[in-house]
């Protein structure tokens, strides 16, 4: 279909996360080697529609597939790729990613098969439990900072600071170095270190653009806002619903709440205002967090060493398996999945609590276009019931957004991009408008290099649209320049 | 439901099938069935193309009839987008409109020989 590319062409294509957030999947090819990055699903869609555009690439040509982290938008179509397509490559992820991936996807299969089994066919799943089990053993694990060579491709994982186990990959093919950030954060938080800058330079940078040119408020302010609004809501007898993705940022939020409840024990603790986390999955994964405490920051490691207990087992937070065991008598704080209120426990609670003015829905993650979390922030008068599309529910509760999403803001992204010093920058994982604004901001930032050999090119390709870069002889010049 | 057309997603190993009554389905109806069978939604942000597996030729005429028991290849791609580059706009919005997508297969009226219980 496409014209024959010369041997020195580097080709990039996004099958997902091109001008959108969700279904991350990118394919790089250079000198006959092909690397796939991530295999996610889109949180605003279900079934086939949530997949990256796999039909647009011959997956049998992929040599290796690297998964950046366990979030569904980066990993949840992996069993589909391994079991249902003609993909034959090797798959790699870090140890903690694999440990959590196992639980997460089992839950994903279960949730989607229950949520979907209306009057229609039973087989609405992208893959089955068996697919998951069969493919799981074929996933190879890698250590951070150790370079792996597979099929003539070298790659190294660096900490991305986004969730436990999240990696950036620096990939080297025939001398050309490409860095893929995945989702990354440059902020030191309560349990993770900030993302690392790889010691070696990169020629091509594939970087997330979730927040575009937006600026995060300082961390301390956000924590203060968060705890204050929660405290004042429960003080008035209200309920606080915090929709969260089961693993990752939820643990960070719990560390904040646990500390605040300890500090305000007289008014809040001893079950006066209970905090619940309605996630059996998170409970199951607690030992994974304990196992990999050594990959977290000094602060949490010290806590772990000093107290000899798992810092992710909380005094003031109880786990709920489901809502059946929840007695909704008075003010409480509830963390519940899914994070974008699409269905499930968080959605059930939303529909139960949103008619009451004193209650609060507190959005802390990034909300993808097309999801209920995004919609509720418009403060609509009513919301549709998920189980009964003919029913609408009045919304009088408060809605607040305080972001604890572990993605870089503009300043952090720019500083990192400048450190990487790549001349070709490919933006992914951002809605069109923020991504477009980021592109313009980067171009004006690097405007002085225009016309020089160091000129910086920025691309924001849509899904299935190729970016082709010529790397003939450029290597030598670059090596001298550095 | 005596007739079958087999379709295989381009990236998949195994074929799936559409069941219907009659001797064949038009490309229009076949695409519509595939979209519904897979719950692909309103068709606005993707396009669906189908191909002859032997010749790789696309069936691009909606009226073409695919005979029962045939096999075809189906391909789901992003909607074709026309980016409006003109106007010297300094806005960072990307003004675009979808020029090729699968929406008409979803909104279009089903043909008379198709099953009649379809929602409008
Ligand atoms: Zn993520
Ligand atoms: Zn993501």
PDB file of C-alpha atoms and ligand atoms in Angstrom, chain A residues 21 69 71 73-74 162 183 407 429, ligand 2:
ATOM      1  CA  UNK A  21      -5.950   9.803  25.424  1.00  0.00           C
ATOM      2  CA  UNK A  69       2.855   0.280  32.652  1.00  0.00           C
ATOM      3  CA  UNK A  71      -2.891   0.959  33.271  1.00  0.00           C
ATOM      4  CA  UNK A  73      -5.108   2.310  28.402  1.00  0.00           C
ATOM      5  CA  UNK A  74      -1.571   0.908  27.961  1.00  0.00           C
ATOM      6  CA  UNK A 162       3.821   7.451  37.082  1.00  0.00           C
ATOM      7  CA  UNK A 183       2.941   8.227  31.033  1.00  0.00           C
ATOM      8  CA  UNK A 407       1.459  13.285  34.365  1.00  0.00           C
ATOM      9  CA  UNK A 429      -1.348  10.538  24.516  1.00  0.00           C
TER      10      UNK A 429
HETATM   11 ZN1  LIG C   2      -2.240   6.658  29.957  1.00  0.00          ZN
END
